[in-house]
XYZ file of C-alpha atoms in Angstrom:
582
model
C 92.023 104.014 117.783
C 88.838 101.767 117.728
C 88.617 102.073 113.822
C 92.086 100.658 113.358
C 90.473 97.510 114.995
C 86.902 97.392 113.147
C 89.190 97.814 109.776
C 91.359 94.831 110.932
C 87.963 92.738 111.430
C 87.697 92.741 107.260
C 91.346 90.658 107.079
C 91.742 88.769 110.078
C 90.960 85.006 110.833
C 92.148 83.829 114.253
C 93.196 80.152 115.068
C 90.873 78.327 116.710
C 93.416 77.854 119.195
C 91.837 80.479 121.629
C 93.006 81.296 125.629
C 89.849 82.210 127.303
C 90.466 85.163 129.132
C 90.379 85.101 132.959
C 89.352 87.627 134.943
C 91.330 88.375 138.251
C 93.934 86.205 137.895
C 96.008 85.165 140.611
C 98.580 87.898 141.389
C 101.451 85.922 140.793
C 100.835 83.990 137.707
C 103.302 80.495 136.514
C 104.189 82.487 133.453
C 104.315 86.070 132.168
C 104.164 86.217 128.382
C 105.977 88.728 126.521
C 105.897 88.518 122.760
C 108.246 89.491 120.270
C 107.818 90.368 116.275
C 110.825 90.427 113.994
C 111.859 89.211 110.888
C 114.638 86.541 111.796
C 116.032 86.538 108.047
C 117.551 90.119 109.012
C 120.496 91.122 110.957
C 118.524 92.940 113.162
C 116.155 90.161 113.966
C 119.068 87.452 114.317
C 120.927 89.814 116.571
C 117.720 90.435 118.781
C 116.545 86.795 118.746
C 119.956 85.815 120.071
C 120.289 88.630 123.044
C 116.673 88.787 124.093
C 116.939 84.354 124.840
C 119.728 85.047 126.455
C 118.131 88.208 128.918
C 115.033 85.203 129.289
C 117.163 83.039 130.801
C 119.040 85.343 133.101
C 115.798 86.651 134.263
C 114.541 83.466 135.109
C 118.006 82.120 136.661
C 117.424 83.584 140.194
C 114.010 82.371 141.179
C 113.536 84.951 143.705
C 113.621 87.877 141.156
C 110.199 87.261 140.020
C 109.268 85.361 143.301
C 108.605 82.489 140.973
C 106.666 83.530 138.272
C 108.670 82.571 135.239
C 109.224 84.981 132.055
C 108.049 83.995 128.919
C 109.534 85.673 125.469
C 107.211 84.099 122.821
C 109.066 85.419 119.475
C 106.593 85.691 115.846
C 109.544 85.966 112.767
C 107.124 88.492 110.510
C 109.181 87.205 107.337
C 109.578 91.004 106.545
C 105.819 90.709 105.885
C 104.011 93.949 107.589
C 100.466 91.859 107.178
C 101.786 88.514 109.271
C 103.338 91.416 111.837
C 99.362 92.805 112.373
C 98.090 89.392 112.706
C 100.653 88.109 115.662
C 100.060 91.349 117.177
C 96.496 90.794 117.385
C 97.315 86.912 118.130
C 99.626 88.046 121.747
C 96.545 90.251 122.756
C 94.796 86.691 123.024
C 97.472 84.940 124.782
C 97.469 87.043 127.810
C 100.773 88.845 126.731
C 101.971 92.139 128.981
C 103.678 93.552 126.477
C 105.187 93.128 122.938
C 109.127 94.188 121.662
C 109.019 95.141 118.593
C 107.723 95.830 115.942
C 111.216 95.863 114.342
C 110.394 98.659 111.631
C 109.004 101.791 112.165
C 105.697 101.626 109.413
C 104.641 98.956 111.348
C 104.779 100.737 114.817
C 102.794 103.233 113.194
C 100.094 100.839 112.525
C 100.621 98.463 116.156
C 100.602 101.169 118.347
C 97.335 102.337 117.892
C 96.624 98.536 119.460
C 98.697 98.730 122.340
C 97.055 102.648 122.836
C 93.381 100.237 122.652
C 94.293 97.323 124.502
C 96.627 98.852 127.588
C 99.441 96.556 126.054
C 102.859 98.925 125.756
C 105.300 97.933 123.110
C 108.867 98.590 123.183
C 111.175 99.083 120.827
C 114.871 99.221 120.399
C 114.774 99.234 116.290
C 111.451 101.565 115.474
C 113.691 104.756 116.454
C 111.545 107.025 113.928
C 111.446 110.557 115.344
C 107.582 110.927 114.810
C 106.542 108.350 117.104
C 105.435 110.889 119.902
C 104.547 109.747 123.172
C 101.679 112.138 122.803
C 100.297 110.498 120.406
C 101.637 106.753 120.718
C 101.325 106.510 124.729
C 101.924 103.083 124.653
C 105.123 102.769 122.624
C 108.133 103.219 124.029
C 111.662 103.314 122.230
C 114.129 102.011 124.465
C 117.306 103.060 122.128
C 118.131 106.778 121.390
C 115.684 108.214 118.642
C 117.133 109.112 115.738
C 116.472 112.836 116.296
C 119.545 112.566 117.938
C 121.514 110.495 115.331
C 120.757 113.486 113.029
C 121.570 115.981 114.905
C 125.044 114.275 115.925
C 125.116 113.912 112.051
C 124.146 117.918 111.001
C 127.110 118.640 113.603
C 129.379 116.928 111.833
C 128.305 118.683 108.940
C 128.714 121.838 110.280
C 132.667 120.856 112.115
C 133.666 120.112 108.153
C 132.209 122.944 106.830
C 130.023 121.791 104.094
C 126.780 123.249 103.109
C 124.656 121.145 100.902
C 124.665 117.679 101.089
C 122.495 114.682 99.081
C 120.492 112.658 101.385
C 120.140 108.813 99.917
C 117.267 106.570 101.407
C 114.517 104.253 101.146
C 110.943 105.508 101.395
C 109.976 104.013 104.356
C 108.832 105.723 107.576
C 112.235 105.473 109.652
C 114.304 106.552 107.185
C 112.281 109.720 105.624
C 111.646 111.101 108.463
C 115.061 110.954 109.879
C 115.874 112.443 106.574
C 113.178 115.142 107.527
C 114.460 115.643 110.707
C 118.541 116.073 109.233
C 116.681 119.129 106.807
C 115.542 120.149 110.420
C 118.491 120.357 111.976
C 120.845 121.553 108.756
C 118.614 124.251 108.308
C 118.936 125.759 111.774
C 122.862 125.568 110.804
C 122.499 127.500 107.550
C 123.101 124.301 105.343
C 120.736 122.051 103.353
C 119.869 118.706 101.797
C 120.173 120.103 98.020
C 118.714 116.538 96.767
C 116.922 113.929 98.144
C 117.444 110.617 96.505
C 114.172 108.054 97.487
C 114.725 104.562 96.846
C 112.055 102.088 97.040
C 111.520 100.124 100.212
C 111.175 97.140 97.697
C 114.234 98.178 95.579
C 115.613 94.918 93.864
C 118.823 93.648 95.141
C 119.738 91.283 92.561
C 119.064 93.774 89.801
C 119.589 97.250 91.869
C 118.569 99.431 88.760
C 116.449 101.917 91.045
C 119.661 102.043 92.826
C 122.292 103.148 89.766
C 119.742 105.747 88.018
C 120.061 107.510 91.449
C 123.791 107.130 91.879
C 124.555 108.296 88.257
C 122.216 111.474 88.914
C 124.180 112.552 91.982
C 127.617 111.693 89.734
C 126.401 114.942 88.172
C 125.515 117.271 91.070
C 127.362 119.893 92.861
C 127.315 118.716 96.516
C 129.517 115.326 97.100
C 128.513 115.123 100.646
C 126.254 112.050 100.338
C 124.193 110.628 103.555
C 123.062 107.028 103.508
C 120.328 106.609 105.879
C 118.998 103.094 104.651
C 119.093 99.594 105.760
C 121.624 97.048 105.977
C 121.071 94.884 102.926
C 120.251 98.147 100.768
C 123.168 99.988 102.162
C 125.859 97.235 101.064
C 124.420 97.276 97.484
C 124.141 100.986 97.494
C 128.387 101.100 98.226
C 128.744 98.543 96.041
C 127.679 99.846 92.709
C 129.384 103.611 93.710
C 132.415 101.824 93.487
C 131.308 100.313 90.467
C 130.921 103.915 89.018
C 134.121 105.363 90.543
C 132.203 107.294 93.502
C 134.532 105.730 96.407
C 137.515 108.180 95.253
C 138.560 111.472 96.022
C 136.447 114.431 96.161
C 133.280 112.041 97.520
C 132.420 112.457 101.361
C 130.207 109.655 102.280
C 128.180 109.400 105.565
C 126.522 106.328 106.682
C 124.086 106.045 109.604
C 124.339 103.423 112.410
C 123.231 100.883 109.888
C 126.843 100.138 108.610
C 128.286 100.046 112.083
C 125.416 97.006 112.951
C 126.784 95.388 109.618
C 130.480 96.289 110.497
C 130.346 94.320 113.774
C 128.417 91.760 113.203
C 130.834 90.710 110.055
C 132.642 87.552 110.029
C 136.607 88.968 111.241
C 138.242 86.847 109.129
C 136.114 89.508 106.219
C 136.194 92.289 108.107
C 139.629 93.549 106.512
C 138.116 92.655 103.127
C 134.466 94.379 103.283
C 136.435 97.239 104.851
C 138.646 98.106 102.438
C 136.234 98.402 100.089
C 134.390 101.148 102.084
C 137.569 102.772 102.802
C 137.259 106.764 104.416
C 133.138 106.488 104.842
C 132.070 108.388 108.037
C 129.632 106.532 110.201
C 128.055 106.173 113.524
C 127.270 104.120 116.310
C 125.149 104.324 119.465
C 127.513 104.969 122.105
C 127.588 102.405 125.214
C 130.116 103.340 127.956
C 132.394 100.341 128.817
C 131.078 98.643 131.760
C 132.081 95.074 133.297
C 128.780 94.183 132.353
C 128.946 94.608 128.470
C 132.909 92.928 128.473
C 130.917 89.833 130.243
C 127.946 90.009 128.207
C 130.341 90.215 124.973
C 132.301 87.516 126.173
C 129.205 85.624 126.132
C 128.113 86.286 122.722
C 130.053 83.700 120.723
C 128.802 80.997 122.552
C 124.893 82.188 122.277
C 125.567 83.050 118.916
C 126.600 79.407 117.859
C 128.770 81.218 114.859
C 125.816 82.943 113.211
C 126.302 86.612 113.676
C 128.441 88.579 115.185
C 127.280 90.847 118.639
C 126.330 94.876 118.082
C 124.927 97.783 119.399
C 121.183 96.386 119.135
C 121.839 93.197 120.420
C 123.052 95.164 123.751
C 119.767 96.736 123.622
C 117.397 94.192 122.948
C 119.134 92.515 126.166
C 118.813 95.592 128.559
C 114.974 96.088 126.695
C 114.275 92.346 128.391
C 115.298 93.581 131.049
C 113.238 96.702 131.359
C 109.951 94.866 130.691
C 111.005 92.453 134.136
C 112.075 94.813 135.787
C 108.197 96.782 135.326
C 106.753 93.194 136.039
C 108.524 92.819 138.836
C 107.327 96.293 140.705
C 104.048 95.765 139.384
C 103.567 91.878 141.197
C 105.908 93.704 144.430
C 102.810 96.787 144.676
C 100.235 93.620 145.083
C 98.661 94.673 142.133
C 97.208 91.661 140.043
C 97.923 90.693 136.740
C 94.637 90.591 134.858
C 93.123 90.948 131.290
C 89.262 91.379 130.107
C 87.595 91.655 127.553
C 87.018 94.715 125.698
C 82.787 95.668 125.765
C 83.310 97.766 122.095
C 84.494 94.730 120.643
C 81.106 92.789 121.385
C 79.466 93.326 118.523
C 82.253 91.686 116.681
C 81.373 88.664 117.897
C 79.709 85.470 115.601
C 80.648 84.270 112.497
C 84.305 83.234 111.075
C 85.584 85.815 113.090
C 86.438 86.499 116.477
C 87.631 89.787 117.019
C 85.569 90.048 121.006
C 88.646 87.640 121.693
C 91.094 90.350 122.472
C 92.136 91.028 125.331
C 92.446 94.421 127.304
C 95.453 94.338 129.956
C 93.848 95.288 132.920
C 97.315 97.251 134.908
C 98.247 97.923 131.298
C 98.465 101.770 132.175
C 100.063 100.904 135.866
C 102.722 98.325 133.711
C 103.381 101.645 131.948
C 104.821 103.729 134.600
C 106.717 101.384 135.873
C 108.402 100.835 132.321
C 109.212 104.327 132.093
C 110.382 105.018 135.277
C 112.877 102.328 134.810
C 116.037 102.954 136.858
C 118.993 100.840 136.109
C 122.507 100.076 134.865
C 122.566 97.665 131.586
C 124.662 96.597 128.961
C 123.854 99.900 127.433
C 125.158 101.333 130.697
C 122.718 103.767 132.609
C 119.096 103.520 131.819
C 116.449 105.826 132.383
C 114.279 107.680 130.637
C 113.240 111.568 130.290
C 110.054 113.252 131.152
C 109.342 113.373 127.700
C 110.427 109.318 127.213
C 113.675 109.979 125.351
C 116.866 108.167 126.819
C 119.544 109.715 128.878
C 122.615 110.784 127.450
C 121.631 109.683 124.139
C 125.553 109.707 122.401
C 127.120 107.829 119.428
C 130.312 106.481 118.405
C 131.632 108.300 115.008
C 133.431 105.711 113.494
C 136.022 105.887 110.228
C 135.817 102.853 107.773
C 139.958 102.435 107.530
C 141.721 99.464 105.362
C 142.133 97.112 108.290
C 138.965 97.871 109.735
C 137.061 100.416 111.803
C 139.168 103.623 113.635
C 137.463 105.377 116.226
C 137.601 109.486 115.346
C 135.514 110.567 118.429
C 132.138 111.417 119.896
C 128.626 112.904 119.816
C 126.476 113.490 122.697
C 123.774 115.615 123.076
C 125.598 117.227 126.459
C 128.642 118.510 124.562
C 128.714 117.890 121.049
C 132.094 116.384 119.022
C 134.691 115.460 121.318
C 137.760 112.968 121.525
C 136.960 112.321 125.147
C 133.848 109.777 125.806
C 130.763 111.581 127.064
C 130.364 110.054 129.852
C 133.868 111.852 131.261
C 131.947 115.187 130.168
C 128.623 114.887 131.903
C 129.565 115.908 135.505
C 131.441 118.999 133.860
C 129.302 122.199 132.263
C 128.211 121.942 128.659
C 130.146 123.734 126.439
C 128.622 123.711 122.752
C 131.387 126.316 121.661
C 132.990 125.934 117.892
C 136.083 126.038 119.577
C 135.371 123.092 122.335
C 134.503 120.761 118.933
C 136.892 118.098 117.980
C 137.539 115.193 115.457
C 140.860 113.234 115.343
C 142.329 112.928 111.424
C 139.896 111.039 109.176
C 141.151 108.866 106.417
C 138.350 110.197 103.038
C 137.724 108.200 100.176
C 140.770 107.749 97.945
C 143.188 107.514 100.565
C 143.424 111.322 101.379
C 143.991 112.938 105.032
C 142.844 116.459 103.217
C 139.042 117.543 104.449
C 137.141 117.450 100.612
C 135.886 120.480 99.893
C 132.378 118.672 99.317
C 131.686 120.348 96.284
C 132.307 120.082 92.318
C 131.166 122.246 89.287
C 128.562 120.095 88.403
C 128.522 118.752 85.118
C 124.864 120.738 83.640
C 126.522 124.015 84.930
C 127.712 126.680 82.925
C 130.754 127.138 81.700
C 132.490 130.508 82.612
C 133.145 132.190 79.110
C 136.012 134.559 78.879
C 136.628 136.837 75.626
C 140.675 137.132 74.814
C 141.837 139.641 72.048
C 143.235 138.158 69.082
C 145.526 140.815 68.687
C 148.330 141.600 66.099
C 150.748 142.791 68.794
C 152.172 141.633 72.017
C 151.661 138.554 71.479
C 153.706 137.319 75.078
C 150.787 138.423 76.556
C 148.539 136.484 74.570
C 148.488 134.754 71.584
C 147.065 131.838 69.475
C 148.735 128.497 69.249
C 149.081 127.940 65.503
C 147.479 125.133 64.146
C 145.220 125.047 67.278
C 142.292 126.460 69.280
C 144.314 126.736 72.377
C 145.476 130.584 74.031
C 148.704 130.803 75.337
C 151.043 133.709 77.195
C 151.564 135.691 80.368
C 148.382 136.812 80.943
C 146.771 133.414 80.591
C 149.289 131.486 83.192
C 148.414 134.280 85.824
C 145.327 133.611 85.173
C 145.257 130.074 85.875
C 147.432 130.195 88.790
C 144.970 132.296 90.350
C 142.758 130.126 89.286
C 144.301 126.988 91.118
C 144.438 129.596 94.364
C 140.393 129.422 94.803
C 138.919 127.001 97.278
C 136.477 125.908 94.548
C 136.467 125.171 90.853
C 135.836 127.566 88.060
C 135.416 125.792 85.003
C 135.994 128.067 82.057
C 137.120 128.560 78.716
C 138.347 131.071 76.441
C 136.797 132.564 73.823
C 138.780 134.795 70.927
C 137.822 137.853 69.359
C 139.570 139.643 66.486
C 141.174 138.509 63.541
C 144.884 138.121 64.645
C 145.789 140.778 61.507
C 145.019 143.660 63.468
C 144.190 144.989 67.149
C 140.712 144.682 67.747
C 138.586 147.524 69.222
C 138.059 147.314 72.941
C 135.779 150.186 72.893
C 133.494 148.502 70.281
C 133.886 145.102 71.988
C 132.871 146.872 75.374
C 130.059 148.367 74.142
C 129.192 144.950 71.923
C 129.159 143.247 75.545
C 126.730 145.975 77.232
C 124.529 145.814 73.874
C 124.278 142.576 74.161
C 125.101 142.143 70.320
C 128.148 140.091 69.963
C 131.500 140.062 67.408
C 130.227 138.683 64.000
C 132.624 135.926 64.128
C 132.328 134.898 67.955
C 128.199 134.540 67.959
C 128.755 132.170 71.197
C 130.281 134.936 73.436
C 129.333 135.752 76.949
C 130.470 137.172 79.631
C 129.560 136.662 83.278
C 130.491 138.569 86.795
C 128.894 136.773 89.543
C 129.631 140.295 91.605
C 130.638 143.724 91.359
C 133.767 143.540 93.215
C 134.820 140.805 90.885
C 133.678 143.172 87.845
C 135.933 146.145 89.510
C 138.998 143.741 89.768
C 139.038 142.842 86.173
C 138.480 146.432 85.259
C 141.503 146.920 87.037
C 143.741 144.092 85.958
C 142.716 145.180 82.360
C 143.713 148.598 82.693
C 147.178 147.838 83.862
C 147.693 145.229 80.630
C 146.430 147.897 78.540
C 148.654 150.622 80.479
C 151.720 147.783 80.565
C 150.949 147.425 76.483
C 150.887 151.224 76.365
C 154.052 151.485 77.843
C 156.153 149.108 75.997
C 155.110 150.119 72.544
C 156.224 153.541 73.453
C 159.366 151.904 74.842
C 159.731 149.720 72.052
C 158.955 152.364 69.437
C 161.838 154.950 71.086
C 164.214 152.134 70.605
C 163.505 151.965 67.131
């Protein structure tokens, strides 16, 4: 929108280093400038810095691919710095620039894409996979990875396969990852689950002193649900599975899910530390964007440790910031093959702008940005990625993900998620030429090693800790004392009835954490007709003032009815047996 440019105008200085924009421009230009805005500190930036000079150079190889127009990928590292991210953006609208990759985050394609919607100038990103980013409203920003609508859904399925209900959802509050949090509610809730807590973390949270970090982690120690998602970032995400095992929350009983976050950390790891890192993150669930193998990605992988020059190791986004190169030649390629020229102008509502320090009427408007456009999105090939096209509604085919089991050695491979057929042990793309079958029966996992070393599914649940304590009242009788009876010298209950009890108990698929409370003196039987009508009263035994009761149902209230009455007939029975043998 125009204001987003007229607000700009109160912060922005521009070099005096200024192209002067040409109008009609010869149709097949020396260079084509593409520019590029990440922070080069992160693994995400190193990764795409590294793939996307490597897809420059392969473009320009073959002279005859852009009939000798050369491609230009001028990279800005934002130093994590969303202000110095707004000012390169408006700095590549000067220098003539087709399109721009990036931004890498997705708060700041928020804020960008209302300039490429102004200016013609498409952006396209492979990192800014926030679900909100409509089409409809961002026309000019295109995600060239699977959005992470999909990631959540592949993650709610899982959910569902396990059999969980609630889960905690753990994340920073930044626009990617609470709304892909949003989006997870979304999809549990149309599978009768929830997120019963959402624990926000700063986008700023303090590595070096992660106290933000531990007050979460110690609140969600005393929950119910122990099905924990971790939709954050890399740096965050390490310090976030580092202090759980710090407070014993890597054992068994935990279920912890990580998005494709720890995969991109995972694979770009040193090997020779890959055994190391992994065994501390031993049985966490996590994900992957799927690319089908393909001669292309074995050759481009092969590659990868000489570009890489033994910085960082090759993953999923690296793949992707390659084939996104890619895309963007590919559009400039049919746009300079339709005869169509490559021209900017200047934009007339930015006139007034003119004088002074500033010099705002200096941006450019890309004159075939709308024609570029099309041609990005109708984008027909076969990448690293392996086949890429996009949807009517600009989503990726056959969006799909690796799900991926943290083991001791390393990573283990459990299966599949694709939007065509849900879990599966056989890789989508074997699945798309057959019918869809979504079926509960059709879904399947191989074994997953969980936290703690178990092969058991956890039941993803605990009493937690501020719940109530299930109360039980146990007559302190004088007789028939097998049954039940006091421990001298202690508070404890002992006898038959309290070992069937607990066995059944130990039968039920979730905890019941009670206790028993006496009544009665131990000198004499005590009154179950007073004590029953004490309990519906509400008035309790003088001596027991902390005595409840409580039936979560009525079927569980006839059962105990029941086992009652057959103690009390069984007690009947042997004092008459015992009182005829006397």
């Amino acid at each position: 929108m125009f204001w987003v440019l007229a607000l700009l105008s109160s912060f922005i200085v521009l070099s005096g280093d200024v192209i002067v924009l040409s109008e009609g421009a010869s149709s097949r230009p020396h260079h084509i400038n593409v520019g590029a805005i990440f922070s080069l500190s992160t693994l995400y930036g190193q990764v795409a810095d590294i793939a996307m000079k490597a897809a420059e150079d392969d473009v320009n190889s073959d002279p005859t691919f852009l009939n000798g127009s050369k491609l230009r990928i001028l990279m800005y590292d934002a130093k994590r710095n969303g202000f110095l991210s707004i000012m390169k953006a408006l700095q590549f609208m000067e220098t003539d620039s087709v399109a721009i990759i990036g931004p890498q985050t997705s708060i700041m394609a928020h804020v960008l894409s209302y300039l490429g919607n102004e200016l013609n100038v498409p952006m396209c990103s492979f990192t800014a996979l926030d679900p909100t980013l409509s089409p409809l409203q961002f026309p000019f920003f295109v995600q060239t990875a699977p959005s992470d609508l999909f990631l959540m859904r592949a993650v709610a399925e899982m959910i569902t396969y396990y059999g969980w209900s609630d889960v905690i959802a753990l994340y920073n509050d930044d626009d990617n990852s609470r709304n892909g949090v949003t989006s997870l509610g979304d999809e549990l809730e149309g599978r009768r689950c929830k997120i019963s807590y959402k624990a926000v973390l700063p986008l700023d949270v303090v590595i070096g002193s992660p106290r933000e970090i531990v007050d979460e982690l110690v609140k969600i120690q005393g929950m119910e649900s122990r099905v924990i998602i971790v939709n954050t970032f890399p740096k965050t995400g390490r310090m976030i599975f580092k202090e759980a095992k710090r407070l014993g929350m890597m054992g068994r009983g935990y279920v912890w899910i990580a998005t494709t976050w720890m995969t991109s950390l995972l694979d770009s790891a040193n090997p020779l530390s890959l055994p190391k890192v992994a065994k501390s993150l031993t049985g966490v669930l996590t994900l992957r964007i799927h690319t089908p193998e393909s001669r292309k990605k074995r050759d481009f992988a092969a590659r990868w440790n000489k570009l890489r020059n033994g910085t960082v190791g090759l993953n999923v986004y690296g793949l992707y910031a390659y084939d996104t190169v890619w895309i963007i030649a590919r559009a400039v390629k049919s746009l300079l093959d339709s005869g169509a020229n490559i021209s900017f102008s200047s934009d007339s509502r930015l006139n007034h702008l003119k004088g002074g320090t500033l010099n705002l009427a200096a941006l450019s408007m890309f004159d075939q940005g709308q024609q570029f456009l099309d041609y990005i999105v109708e984008t027909k090939m076969s990448g690293v990625t392996g086949p890429v096209q996009f949807l009517p509604d600009r989503s990726m085919i056959q969006p799909a993900y690796d799900i991926i089991n943290v083991v001791g050695d390393g990573l283990r491979q459990i299966g599949y998620w694709s939007n065509h057929s849900g879990l599966s042990v056989i890789p989508p793309e074997l699945l798309y030429s057959k019918p869809s079958n979504r079926s509960s029966s059709n879904q399947h996992l191989k074994n997953v090693t969980w936290p703690g070393g178990g092969s058991v599914t956890p039941r993803g649940w605990v009493f937690p800790d501020n719940g109530r304590r299930l109360r039980i009242g146990v007559p302190n009788r004088a007789s028939f004392k097998d049954f039940v009876s006091k421990v001298n010298g202690s508070n404890q209950i002992d006898g038959y009835s309290i070992n069937v009890f607990e066995a059944a108990v130990k039968l039920l698929s979730y905890p019941v954490p009670h206790e028993f409370v006496l009544f009665g003196d131990g000198l004499k039987n005590p009154n179950y007709n007073d004590l029953v009508n004490n309990l519906t009263t509400g008035v309790k035994p003088k001596n027991q003032n902390q005595t409840e009761t409580k039936l979560p149902m009525l079927l569980k209230l006839q059962l105990a009815i029941r086992v009652h009455a057959q103690i009390f007939f069984t007690s009947c029975m042997n004092s008459n047996l015992q009182e005829r043998i006397q």
